[in-house]
């Protein structure tokens, strides 16, 4: 997270830390046995990782805590069937669900995030909050890997501006923008998600004050640079898919 | 002559075809000793005649058929032989073979037990079959003697002997030897009534009671003739005189009677019916919060009672819970087990509720009908609608809600609502 703050305990209780191999990612609790994350977090080199290869931790705000926390048992990984990203340039349908063996025991540090409801909207400029254990900064250009859970508030950007921000970049090396995505951030940069935050939630607050999962940290050109934005999977497009997978499994 | 079974049929050759000309034939029917033969003609159509005999004695002679005006038809009444043999004989008569139209006869026979005991005394003056008791059996009879006598080797007459008679039936009839005739001299008889423990014996003397006594100032004295009644744990009683003792409840399952007569004087004897009834146990007391069944006014040996507790109460015996209780009235008049108690049940501590809490609304120590209420802490909520769920301790020791769907209270998190807000950074 670039330009953010440490998250105190219990403030982002849906945050999951996911280790796959040597890489670090995030996810969010949406039900007592289900973690929502990005497909590219659980697909490495075109291979969907086995449940045994995933280490999932909940209720932590410092990575050191995983030393005394056991990983949860994962029983299944469901990647969206249309996700196909062999060359890391196609993040369309970048969404996946992880099924846990045992139901989560909810408590102050471990709480679910709401899924989008029908009357939730993505209003341009609305401040969202993105969190994760990814790379951070220290207020200067230099990057660090943090062990603290961080968060930053960034606004939703108009879809057209997201597209414009990618103009002029060589398409052979720039991921495609689709309507299954949206972007967020500020033109001046400095506030963004970054590597290691993938799969974490970009949340908005509905009128009754509840946080809902608007996006999944997916991709971006660099992190927090001027004129660039973070791109997020638009969760509202996948509510039926999410419910279908949970219902059928 | 073929030995026949104890029932069957018999008929002339070729019956109901015409029987052969010049037929002269004889049939012998024999059944085991002790049986008579009951013969019934089912059809007679004979020109000559048929004779029924027992030891050469003619029992009947018949001819013609049921429609002939001058014949002697036997009809359908049975002919009973006096003994175990019977002969049927067809006689030739002035018979004209050219005109033979007769078909002969058919009959059925059945062996019937002879009731020797009800037969009149034999005419040879030998007296009745049995001098005292005659018992008819199939094909025979047995003789027996009253108590006080034994059957002689002739299997018919009885000799005085009355020692060691044991009566173990639950009721019975005793009498002095030869009763109602006077008792023989120099008699020493012993009767023992011994029934299963748990039953007590009552003696009911008949009114006709006479044992010679010697009258003294203190009343009749049983010096030379007496009937002594011996009941365990009680002083023996000696009875004599002319007044019947009537009913004596012994409260014992063993009673000995000793009847002694010396070789002088005369006693006309006595008789009694003894009966038994089961020992009684005391009416069980009340069990608080429980019921004793069956609820009777009297309880007898081998009766069972059961105790069930009211709903919400459990059976306790010696500080331990028992699943069921029954006890039996014993032969000593005491109940086999003491009555249990009924204690109120409890449901144990209500389960803690994660992300919620429980408090008591009413009742005591989680006991039956206590009510507890669960609530969920913000931002958790109860999936059963409303935030408070009440459970009552039911009789099956489960905390139950009156909403049957609620098996275990639960608190589910409200999504998207952290319990702690991110602090506001004030700098702008």
mmCIF file of N, CA and C in Angstrom, chain A residues 62-187:
data_model
loop_
_atom_site.group_PDB
_atom_site.id
_atom_site.type_symbol
_atom_site.label_atom_id
_atom_site.label_comp_id
_atom_site.label_asym_id
_atom_site.label_seq_id
_atom_site.Cartn_x
_atom_site.Cartn_y
_atom_site.Cartn_z
ATOM 1 N N UNK A 62 -0.054 -8.094 11.633
ATOM 2 C CA UNK A 62 1.400 -8.113 11.481
ATOM 3 C C UNK A 62 1.794 -9.503 11.027
ATOM 4 N N UNK A 63 2.592 -9.550 9.967
ATOM 5 C CA UNK A 63 2.905 -10.853 9.361
ATOM 6 C C UNK A 63 3.629 -11.743 10.351
ATOM 7 N N UNK A 64 4.314 -11.098 11.315
ATOM 8 C CA UNK A 64 5.022 -11.935 12.280
ATOM 9 C C UNK A 64 4.043 -12.841 13.049
ATOM 10 N N UNK A 65 2.809 -12.374 13.111
ATOM 11 C CA UNK A 65 1.844 -13.171 13.910
ATOM 12 C C UNK A 65 1.637 -14.539 13.293
ATOM 13 N N UNK A 66 1.951 -14.714 12.008
ATOM 14 C CA UNK A 66 1.627 -16.019 11.401
ATOM 15 C C UNK A 66 2.534 -17.081 11.983
ATOM 16 N N UNK A 67 3.580 -16.601 12.698
ATOM 17 C CA UNK A 67 4.497 -17.631 13.220
ATOM 18 C C UNK A 67 3.757 -18.441 14.275
ATOM 19 N N UNK A 68 2.896 -17.714 15.051
ATOM 20 C CA UNK A 68 2.208 -18.543 16.072
ATOM 21 C C UNK A 68 0.780 -18.855 15.654
ATOM 22 N N UNK A 69 0.359 -18.408 14.478
ATOM 23 C CA UNK A 69 -0.999 -18.763 14.019
ATOM 24 C C UNK A 69 -0.909 -19.890 13.016
ATOM 25 N N UNK A 70 -1.758 -20.917 13.170
ATOM 26 C CA UNK A 70 -1.782 -21.970 12.166
ATOM 27 C C UNK A 70 -2.508 -21.466 10.925
ATOM 28 N N UNK A 71 -2.053 -21.963 9.776
ATOM 29 C CA UNK A 71 -2.807 -21.643 8.568
ATOM 30 C C UNK A 71 -4.123 -22.396 8.582
ATOM 31 N N UNK A 72 -5.127 -21.803 7.941
ATOM 32 C CA UNK A 72 -6.418 -22.491 7.842
ATOM 33 C C UNK A 72 -6.318 -23.604 6.815
ATOM 34 N N UNK A 73 -7.146 -24.668 7.032
ATOM 35 C CA UNK A 73 -7.168 -25.752 6.045
ATOM 36 C C UNK A 73 -8.027 -25.349 4.860
ATOM 37 N N UNK A 74 -7.443 -25.449 3.661
ATOM 38 C CA UNK A 74 -8.178 -25.107 2.441
ATOM 39 C C UNK A 74 -8.631 -26.406 1.798
ATOM 40 N N UNK A 75 -9.879 -26.459 1.361
ATOM 41 C CA UNK A 75 -10.337 -27.712 0.746
ATOM 42 C C UNK A 75 -10.526 -27.565 -0.761
ATOM 43 N N UNK A 76 -10.682 -26.294 -1.243
ATOM 44 C CA UNK A 76 -10.898 -26.184 -2.709
ATOM 45 C C UNK A 76 -10.555 -24.766 -3.151
ATOM 46 N N UNK A 77 -10.155 -24.664 -4.439
ATOM 47 C CA UNK A 77 -9.875 -23.363 -5.042
ATOM 48 C C UNK A 77 -10.731 -23.273 -6.302
ATOM 49 N N UNK A 78 -11.528 -22.207 -6.407
ATOM 50 C CA UNK A 78 -12.392 -22.061 -7.598
ATOM 51 C C UNK A 78 -11.974 -20.789 -8.345
ATOM 52 N N UNK A 79 -11.389 -20.977 -9.479
ATOM 53 C CA UNK A 79 -10.969 -19.829 -10.303
ATOM 54 C C UNK A 79 -12.033 -19.603 -11.362
ATOM 55 N N UNK A 80 -12.296 -18.333 -11.651
ATOM 56 C CA UNK A 80 -13.312 -18.051 -12.676
ATOM 57 C C UNK A 80 -12.916 -18.724 -13.980
ATOM 58 N N UNK A 81 -13.883 -19.405 -14.579
ATOM 59 C CA UNK A 81 -13.551 -20.255 -15.741
ATOM 60 C C UNK A 81 -13.066 -19.426 -16.935
ATOM 61 N N UNK A 82 -13.379 -18.105 -16.932
ATOM 62 C CA UNK A 82 -12.969 -17.332 -18.109
ATOM 63 C C UNK A 82 -11.650 -16.590 -17.875
ATOM 64 N N UNK A 83 -11.089 -16.792 -16.719
ATOM 65 C CA UNK A 83 -9.797 -16.172 -16.460
ATOM 66 C C UNK A 83 -8.727 -16.887 -17.272
ATOM 67 N N UNK A 84 -8.019 -16.049 -18.116
ATOM 68 C CA UNK A 84 -6.997 -16.682 -18.970
ATOM 69 C C UNK A 84 -5.907 -15.642 -19.177
ATOM 70 N N UNK A 85 -4.819 -15.836 -18.441
ATOM 71 C CA UNK A 85 -3.834 -14.744 -18.404
ATOM 72 C C UNK A 85 -2.419 -15.288 -18.587
ATOM 73 N N UNK A 86 -2.193 -15.990 -19.712
ATOM 74 C CA UNK A 86 -0.907 -16.687 -19.875
ATOM 75 C C UNK A 86 0.274 -15.727 -19.899
ATOM 76 N N UNK A 87 0.051 -14.508 -20.439
ATOM 77 C CA UNK A 87 1.224 -13.617 -20.565
ATOM 78 C C UNK A 87 1.150 -12.438 -19.638
ATOM 79 N N UNK A 88 0.277 -12.582 -18.634
ATOM 80 C CA UNK A 88 0.204 -11.550 -17.581
ATOM 81 C C UNK A 88 -0.257 -10.213 -18.116
ATOM 82 N N UNK A 89 -0.977 -10.259 -19.227
ATOM 83 C CA UNK A 89 -1.486 -8.983 -19.751
ATOM 84 C C UNK A 89 -2.991 -8.974 -19.793
ATOM 85 N N UNK A 90 -3.614 -10.088 -19.394
ATOM 86 C CA UNK A 90 -5.094 -10.124 -19.482
ATOM 87 C C UNK A 90 -5.656 -10.442 -18.099
ATOM 88 N N UNK A 91 -6.043 -9.383 -17.422
ATOM 89 C CA UNK A 91 -6.557 -9.586 -16.051
ATOM 90 C C UNK A 91 -8.058 -9.583 -16.012
ATOM 91 N N UNK A 92 -8.698 -9.846 -17.185
ATOM 92 C CA UNK A 92 -10.154 -9.930 -17.194
ATOM 93 C C UNK A 92 -10.609 -11.155 -16.371
ATOM 94 N N UNK A 93 -11.690 -11.004 -15.598
ATOM 95 C CA UNK A 93 -12.214 -12.104 -14.737
ATOM 96 C C UNK A 93 -11.168 -12.532 -13.710
ATOM 97 N N UNK A 94 -10.455 -11.534 -13.192
ATOM 98 C CA UNK A 94 -9.413 -11.847 -12.209
ATOM 99 C C UNK A 94 -10.060 -12.037 -10.832
ATOM 100 N N UNK A 95 -10.695 -13.195 -10.707
ATOM 101 C CA UNK A 95 -11.440 -13.436 -9.447
ATOM 102 C C UNK A 95 -11.407 -14.930 -9.131
ATOM 103 N N UNK A 96 -11.315 -15.235 -7.832
ATOM 104 C CA UNK A 96 -11.295 -16.649 -7.423
ATOM 105 C C UNK A 96 -11.887 -16.754 -6.012
ATOM 106 N N UNK A 97 -12.346 -17.990 -5.711
ATOM 107 C CA UNK A 97 -12.889 -18.234 -4.350
ATOM 108 C C UNK A 97 -12.113 -19.379 -3.721
ATOM 109 N N UNK A 98 -11.786 -19.247 -2.436
ATOM 110 C CA UNK A 98 -11.080 -20.303 -1.693
ATOM 111 C C UNK A 98 -12.066 -20.835 -0.663
ATOM 112 N N UNK A 99 -12.220 -22.195 -0.687
ATOM 113 C CA UNK A 99 -13.127 -22.790 0.303
ATOM 114 C C UNK A 99 -12.299 -23.315 1.460
ATOM 115 N N UNK A 100 -12.757 -23.020 2.691
ATOM 116 C CA UNK A 100 -12.059 -23.472 3.898
ATOM 117 C C UNK A 100 -12.718 -24.739 4.413
ATOM 118 N N UNK A 101 -11.924 -25.562 5.062
ATOM 119 C CA UNK A 101 -12.469 -26.826 5.573
ATOM 120 C C UNK A 101 -13.403 -26.569 6.758
ATOM 121 N N UNK A 102 -13.005 -25.742 7.677
ATOM 122 C CA UNK A 102 -13.781 -25.510 8.886
ATOM 123 C C UNK A 102 -14.399 -24.120 8.855
ATOM 124 N N UNK A 103 -15.602 -23.973 9.385
ATOM 125 C CA UNK A 103 -16.207 -22.651 9.444
ATOM 126 C C UNK A 103 -15.386 -21.713 10.315
ATOM 127 N N UNK A 104 -15.327 -20.454 9.908
ATOM 128 C CA UNK A 104 -14.589 -19.455 10.654
ATOM 129 C C UNK A 104 -15.331 -19.119 11.931
ATOM 130 N N UNK A 105 -14.591 -18.964 13.023
ATOM 131 C CA UNK A 105 -15.197 -18.453 14.245
ATOM 132 C C UNK A 105 -15.031 -16.946 14.237
ATOM 133 N N UNK A 106 -16.108 -16.243 14.074
ATOM 134 C CA UNK A 106 -16.047 -14.783 13.958
ATOM 135 C C UNK A 106 -15.761 -14.147 15.310
ATOM 136 N N UNK A 107 -15.055 -13.084 15.234
ATOM 137 C CA UNK A 107 -14.778 -12.321 16.448
ATOM 138 C C UNK A 107 -14.375 -10.925 15.989
ATOM 139 N N UNK A 108 -13.992 -10.110 16.935
ATOM 140 C CA UNK A 108 -13.725 -8.707 16.561
ATOM 141 C C UNK A 108 -12.658 -8.619 15.474
ATOM 142 N N UNK A 109 -11.648 -9.492 15.527
ATOM 143 C CA UNK A 109 -10.553 -9.380 14.550
ATOM 144 C C UNK A 109 -10.863 -10.094 13.247
ATOM 145 N N UNK A 110 -11.922 -10.874 13.250
ATOM 146 C CA UNK A 110 -12.248 -11.690 12.067
ATOM 147 C C UNK A 110 -13.729 -11.532 11.773
ATOM 148 N N UNK A 111 -14.041 -10.735 10.784
ATOM 149 C CA UNK A 111 -15.431 -10.450 10.444
ATOM 150 C C UNK A 111 -15.558 -10.455 8.925
ATOM 151 N N UNK A 112 -16.760 -10.732 8.441
ATOM 152 C CA UNK A 112 -16.934 -10.769 6.987
ATOM 153 C C UNK A 112 -17.152 -9.377 6.380
ATOM 154 N N UNK A 113 -16.905 -9.312 5.073
ATOM 155 C CA UNK A 113 -17.175 -8.085 4.299
ATOM 156 C C UNK A 113 -18.438 -8.334 3.497
ATOM 157 N N UNK A 114 -19.248 -7.289 3.325
ATOM 158 C CA UNK A 114 -20.465 -7.520 2.561
ATOM 159 C C UNK A 114 -20.161 -7.619 1.068
ATOM 160 N N UNK A 115 -20.995 -8.411 0.376
ATOM 161 C CA UNK A 115 -20.935 -8.408 -1.085
ATOM 162 C C UNK A 115 -21.777 -7.232 -1.592
ATOM 163 N N UNK A 116 -21.574 -6.828 -2.811
ATOM 164 C CA UNK A 116 -22.360 -5.700 -3.328
ATOM 165 C C UNK A 116 -23.845 -6.025 -3.311
ATOM 166 N N UNK A 117 -24.637 -5.066 -2.897
ATOM 167 C CA UNK A 117 -26.077 -5.286 -2.986
ATOM 168 C C UNK A 117 -26.573 -4.507 -4.208
ATOM 169 N N UNK A 118 -27.833 -4.703 -4.539
ATOM 170 C CA UNK A 118 -28.299 -4.153 -5.814
ATOM 171 C C UNK A 118 -28.242 -2.642 -5.837
ATOM 172 N N UNK A 119 -28.418 -2.042 -4.677
ATOM 173 C CA UNK A 119 -28.452 -0.575 -4.757
ATOM 174 C C UNK A 119 -27.097 0.036 -4.430
ATOM 175 N N UNK A 120 -26.023 -0.799 -4.400
ATOM 176 C CA UNK A 120 -24.680 -0.221 -4.232
ATOM 177 C C UNK A 120 -24.164 0.271 -5.594
ATOM 178 N N UNK A 121 -23.504 1.398 -5.599
ATOM 179 C CA UNK A 121 -23.047 1.970 -6.889
ATOM 180 C C UNK A 121 -21.571 2.361 -6.793
ATOM 181 N N UNK A 122 -20.972 2.468 -7.968
ATOM 182 C CA UNK A 122 -19.556 2.926 -8.065
ATOM 183 C C UNK A 122 -19.598 4.384 -8.530
ATOM 184 N N UNK A 123 -19.616 5.270 -7.609
ATOM 185 C CA UNK A 123 -19.730 6.673 -8.017
ATOM 186 C C UNK A 123 -18.325 7.250 -8.174
ATOM 187 N N UNK A 124 -18.121 7.920 -9.316
ATOM 188 C CA UNK A 124 -16.795 8.534 -9.529
ATOM 189 C C UNK A 124 -16.491 9.479 -8.402
ATOM 190 N N UNK A 125 -15.251 9.327 -7.882
ATOM 191 C CA UNK A 125 -14.812 10.216 -6.799
ATOM 192 C C UNK A 125 -15.113 9.689 -5.433
ATOM 193 N N UNK A 126 -15.970 8.650 -5.393
ATOM 194 C CA UNK A 126 -16.278 8.122 -4.035
ATOM 195 C C UNK A 126 -15.015 7.529 -3.455
ATOM 196 N N UNK A 127 -14.760 7.899 -2.147
ATOM 197 C CA UNK A 127 -13.532 7.424 -1.506
ATOM 198 C C UNK A 127 -13.709 5.967 -1.108
ATOM 199 N N UNK A 128 -12.765 5.184 -1.561
ATOM 200 C CA UNK A 128 -12.759 3.770 -1.164
ATOM 201 C C UNK A 128 -11.541 3.534 -0.288
ATOM 202 N N UNK A 129 -11.488 2.315 0.248
ATOM 203 C CA UNK A 129 -10.331 1.975 1.083
ATOM 204 C C UNK A 129 -9.768 0.663 0.578
ATOM 205 N N UNK A 130 -8.423 0.713 0.319
ATOM 206 C CA UNK A 130 -7.792 -0.518 -0.105
ATOM 207 C C UNK A 130 -6.743 -0.869 0.925
ATOM 208 N N UNK A 131 -6.567 -2.185 1.190
ATOM 209 C CA UNK A 131 -5.646 -2.599 2.268
ATOM 210 C C UNK A 131 -4.799 -3.757 1.772
ATOM 211 N N UNK A 132 -3.750 -4.056 2.546
ATOM 212 C CA UNK A 132 -2.944 -5.218 2.184
ATOM 213 C C UNK A 132 -1.603 -5.189 2.903
ATOM 214 N N UNK A 133 -0.894 -6.297 2.706
ATOM 215 C CA UNK A 133 0.437 -6.472 3.318
ATOM 216 C C UNK A 133 1.519 -6.277 2.246
ATOM 217 N N UNK A 134 1.139 -5.520 1.186
ATOM 218 C CA UNK A 134 2.067 -5.445 0.058
ATOM 219 C C UNK A 134 3.149 -4.391 0.282
ATOM 220 N N UNK A 135 3.855 -4.136 -0.807
ATOM 221 C CA UNK A 135 4.971 -3.175 -0.769
ATOM 222 C C UNK A 135 4.462 -1.793 -0.399
ATOM 223 N N UNK A 136 5.274 -1.088 0.429
ATOM 224 C CA UNK A 136 4.856 0.240 0.846
ATOM 225 C C UNK A 136 5.990 1.229 0.579
ATOM 226 N N UNK A 137 5.760 2.460 1.064
ATOM 227 C CA UNK A 137 6.811 3.455 0.886
ATOM 228 C C UNK A 137 7.003 4.133 2.225
ATOM 229 N N UNK A 138 7.932 4.960 2.313
ATOM 230 C CA UNK A 138 8.154 5.706 3.558
ATOM 231 C C UNK A 138 8.017 7.195 3.296
ATOM 232 N N UNK A 139 7.052 7.489 2.421
ATOM 233 C CA UNK A 139 6.841 8.914 2.194
ATOM 234 C C UNK A 139 7.840 9.451 1.178
ATOM 235 N N UNK A 140 8.744 8.539 0.706
ATOM 236 C CA UNK A 140 9.650 8.975 -0.369
ATOM 237 C C UNK A 140 9.507 7.967 -1.488
ATOM 238 N N UNK A 141 10.228 8.036 -2.501
ATOM 239 C CA UNK A 141 10.061 7.183 -3.687
ATOM 240 C C UNK A 141 10.507 5.758 -3.403
ATOM 241 N N UNK A 142 11.264 5.524 -2.333
ATOM 242 C CA UNK A 142 11.830 4.183 -2.142
ATOM 243 C C UNK A 142 10.764 3.225 -1.616
ATOM 244 N N UNK A 143 10.910 1.968 -2.056
ATOM 245 C CA UNK A 143 9.848 0.984 -1.732
ATOM 246 C C UNK A 143 10.340 -0.001 -0.684
ATOM 247 N N UNK A 144 9.423 -0.450 0.206
ATOM 248 C CA UNK A 144 9.760 -1.439 1.236
ATOM 249 C C UNK A 144 8.668 -2.496 1.246
ATOM 250 N N UNK A 145 9.123 -3.716 1.668
ATOM 251 C CA UNK A 145 8.061 -4.711 1.934
ATOM 252 C C UNK A 145 7.676 -4.579 3.404
ATOM 253 N N UNK A 146 6.433 -4.345 3.701
ATOM 254 C CA UNK A 146 6.017 -4.143 5.099
ATOM 255 C C UNK A 146 5.553 -5.441 5.699
ATOM 256 N N UNK A 147 5.609 -5.495 7.042
ATOM 257 C CA UNK A 147 4.979 -6.651 7.708
ATOM 258 C C UNK A 147 3.682 -6.224 8.377
ATOM 259 N N UNK A 148 3.368 -4.961 8.218
ATOM 260 C CA UNK A 148 2.160 -4.441 8.855
ATOM 261 C C UNK A 148 1.038 -4.382 7.835
ATOM 262 N N UNK A 149 -0.173 -4.598 8.322
ATOM 263 C CA UNK A 149 -1.329 -4.411 7.458
ATOM 264 C C UNK A 149 -1.528 -2.916 7.305
ATOM 265 N N UNK A 150 -1.625 -2.493 6.070
ATOM 266 C CA UNK A 150 -1.783 -1.071 5.810
ATOM 267 C C UNK A 150 -3.058 -0.848 5.020
ATOM 268 N N UNK A 151 -3.449 0.427 5.015
ATOM 269 C CA UNK A 151 -4.637 0.784 4.223
ATOM 270 C C UNK A 151 -4.424 2.194 3.676
ATOM 271 N N UNK A 152 -5.187 2.499 2.621
ATOM 272 C CA UNK A 152 -5.156 3.879 2.100
ATOM 273 C C UNK A 152 -6.520 4.175 1.499
ATOM 274 N N UNK A 153 -6.925 5.403 1.614
ATOM 275 C CA UNK A 153 -8.200 5.813 1.024
ATOM 276 C C UNK A 153 -7.918 6.423 -0.347
ATOM 277 N N UNK A 154 -8.557 5.919 -1.379
ATOM 278 C CA UNK A 154 -8.403 6.467 -2.718
ATOM 279 C C UNK A 154 -9.769 6.542 -3.365
ATOM 280 N N UNK A 155 -9.930 7.461 -4.256
ATOM 281 C CA UNK A 155 -11.237 7.639 -4.878
ATOM 282 C C UNK A 155 -11.398 6.758 -6.098
ATOM 283 N N UNK A 156 -12.677 6.484 -6.391
ATOM 284 C CA UNK A 156 -12.982 5.772 -7.623
ATOM 285 C C UNK A 156 -12.781 6.770 -8.771
ATOM 286 N N UNK A 157 -12.181 6.282 -9.838
ATOM 287 C CA UNK A 157 -11.905 7.145 -10.983
ATOM 288 C C UNK A 157 -12.886 6.817 -12.095
ATOM 289 N N UNK A 158 -13.232 7.849 -12.846
ATOM 290 C CA UNK A 158 -14.147 7.639 -13.964
ATOM 291 C C UNK A 158 -13.507 6.661 -14.948
ATOM 292 N N UNK A 159 -14.344 5.751 -15.484
ATOM 293 C CA UNK A 159 -13.840 4.670 -16.343
ATOM 294 C C UNK A 159 -13.048 5.222 -17.534
ATOM 295 N N UNK A 160 -13.533 6.392 -18.064
ATOM 296 C CA UNK A 160 -12.879 6.937 -19.245
ATOM 297 C C UNK A 160 -11.439 7.363 -18.901
ATOM 298 N N UNK A 161 -11.289 7.949 -17.688
ATOM 299 C CA UNK A 161 -9.949 8.384 -17.264
ATOM 300 C C UNK A 161 -9.040 7.195 -17.064
ATOM 301 N N UNK A 162 -9.637 6.073 -16.622
ATOM 302 C CA UNK A 162 -8.820 4.870 -16.460
ATOM 303 C C UNK A 162 -8.230 4.479 -17.820
ATOM 304 N N UNK A 163 -9.094 4.561 -18.825
ATOM 305 C CA UNK A 163 -8.665 4.161 -20.169
ATOM 306 C C UNK A 163 -7.610 5.120 -20.675
ATOM 307 N N UNK A 164 -7.888 6.470 -20.452
ATOM 308 C CA UNK A 164 -6.935 7.474 -20.934
ATOM 309 C C UNK A 164 -5.568 7.253 -20.286
ATOM 310 N N UNK A 165 -5.575 6.823 -18.992
ATOM 311 C CA UNK A 165 -4.282 6.678 -18.287
ATOM 312 C C UNK A 165 -3.424 5.603 -18.921
ATOM 313 N N UNK A 166 -4.034 4.755 -19.725
ATOM 314 C CA UNK A 166 -3.259 3.667 -20.336
ATOM 315 C C UNK A 166 -2.847 4.031 -21.767
ATOM 316 N N UNK A 167 -3.372 5.174 -22.251
ATOM 317 C CA UNK A 167 -3.091 5.514 -23.656
ATOM 318 C C UNK A 167 -1.602 5.831 -23.787
ATOM 319 N N UNK A 168 -1.069 5.479 -24.934
ATOM 320 C CA UNK A 168 0.326 5.808 -25.179
ATOM 321 C C UNK A 168 1.281 4.762 -24.649
ATOM 322 N N UNK A 169 0.698 3.789 -23.948
ATOM 323 C CA UNK A 169 1.616 2.750 -23.439
ATOM 324 C C UNK A 169 1.620 1.634 -24.476
ATOM 325 N N UNK A 170 2.743 0.993 -24.704
ATOM 326 C CA UNK A 170 2.775 -0.078 -25.692
ATOM 327 C C UNK A 170 1.845 -1.220 -25.295
ATOM 328 N N UNK A 171 0.921 -1.538 -26.217
ATOM 329 C CA UNK A 171 -0.125 -2.516 -25.881
ATOM 330 C C UNK A 171 0.494 -3.885 -25.653
ATOM 331 N N UNK A 172 1.683 -4.048 -26.291
ATOM 332 C CA UNK A 172 2.277 -5.387 -26.113
ATOM 333 C C UNK A 172 2.752 -5.568 -24.669
ATOM 334 N N UNK A 173 2.817 -4.399 -23.979
ATOM 335 C CA UNK A 173 3.286 -4.591 -22.586
ATOM 336 C C UNK A 173 2.334 -3.948 -21.599
ATOM 337 N N UNK A 174 1.082 -3.713 -22.037
ATOM 338 C CA UNK A 174 0.120 -3.066 -21.123
ATOM 339 C C UNK A 174 -1.138 -3.921 -21.043
ATOM 340 N N UNK A 175 -1.555 -4.280 -19.845
ATOM 341 C CA UNK A 175 -2.798 -5.069 -19.728
ATOM 342 C C UNK A 175 -3.979 -4.307 -20.278
ATOM 343 N N UNK A 176 -5.027 -5.067 -20.689
ATOM 344 C CA UNK A 176 -6.226 -4.514 -21.313
ATOM 345 C C UNK A 176 -7.205 -4.103 -20.197
ATOM 346 N N UNK A 177 -7.884 -2.948 -20.489
ATOM 347 C CA UNK A 177 -8.941 -2.545 -19.553
ATOM 348 C C UNK A 177 -10.255 -3.124 -20.048
ATOM 349 N N UNK A 178 -11.067 -3.707 -19.159
ATOM 350 C CA UNK A 178 -12.389 -4.205 -19.585
ATOM 351 C C UNK A 178 -13.434 -3.639 -18.630
ATOM 352 N N UNK A 179 -14.690 -3.885 -18.951
ATOM 353 C CA UNK A 179 -15.763 -3.389 -18.059
ATOM 354 C C UNK A 179 -15.867 -4.224 -16.795
ATOM 355 N N UNK A 180 -15.079 -5.282 -16.737
ATOM 356 C CA UNK A 180 -15.082 -6.057 -15.487
ATOM 357 C C UNK A 180 -14.069 -5.495 -14.504
ATOM 358 N N UNK A 181 -13.576 -4.277 -14.886
ATOM 359 C CA UNK A 181 -12.599 -3.642 -14.011
ATOM 360 C C UNK A 181 -13.012 -2.210 -13.755
ATOM 361 N N UNK A 182 -12.435 -1.582 -12.728
ATOM 362 C CA UNK A 182 -12.499 -0.142 -12.552
ATOM 363 C C UNK A 182 -11.136 0.258 -11.971
ATOM 364 N N UNK A 183 -10.863 1.597 -12.006
ATOM 365 C CA UNK A 183 -9.584 1.999 -11.405
ATOM 366 C C UNK A 183 -9.829 3.054 -10.358
ATOM 367 N N UNK A 184 -8.829 3.227 -9.481
ATOM 368 C CA UNK A 184 -8.957 4.184 -8.372
ATOM 369 C C UNK A 184 -7.586 4.754 -8.068
ATOM 370 N N UNK A 185 -7.622 5.954 -7.539
ATOM 371 C CA UNK A 185 -6.362 6.598 -7.188
ATOM 372 C C UNK A 185 -6.477 8.106 -7.458
ATOM 373 N N UNK A 186 -5.352 8.836 -7.429
ATOM 374 C CA UNK A 186 -5.366 10.281 -7.680
ATOM 375 C C UNK A 186 -4.395 10.567 -8.812
ATOM 376 N N UNK A 187 -4.721 11.594 -9.602
ATOM 377 C CA UNK A 187 -3.845 11.921 -10.717
ATOM 378 C C UNK A 187 -2.430 12.220 -10.260
#
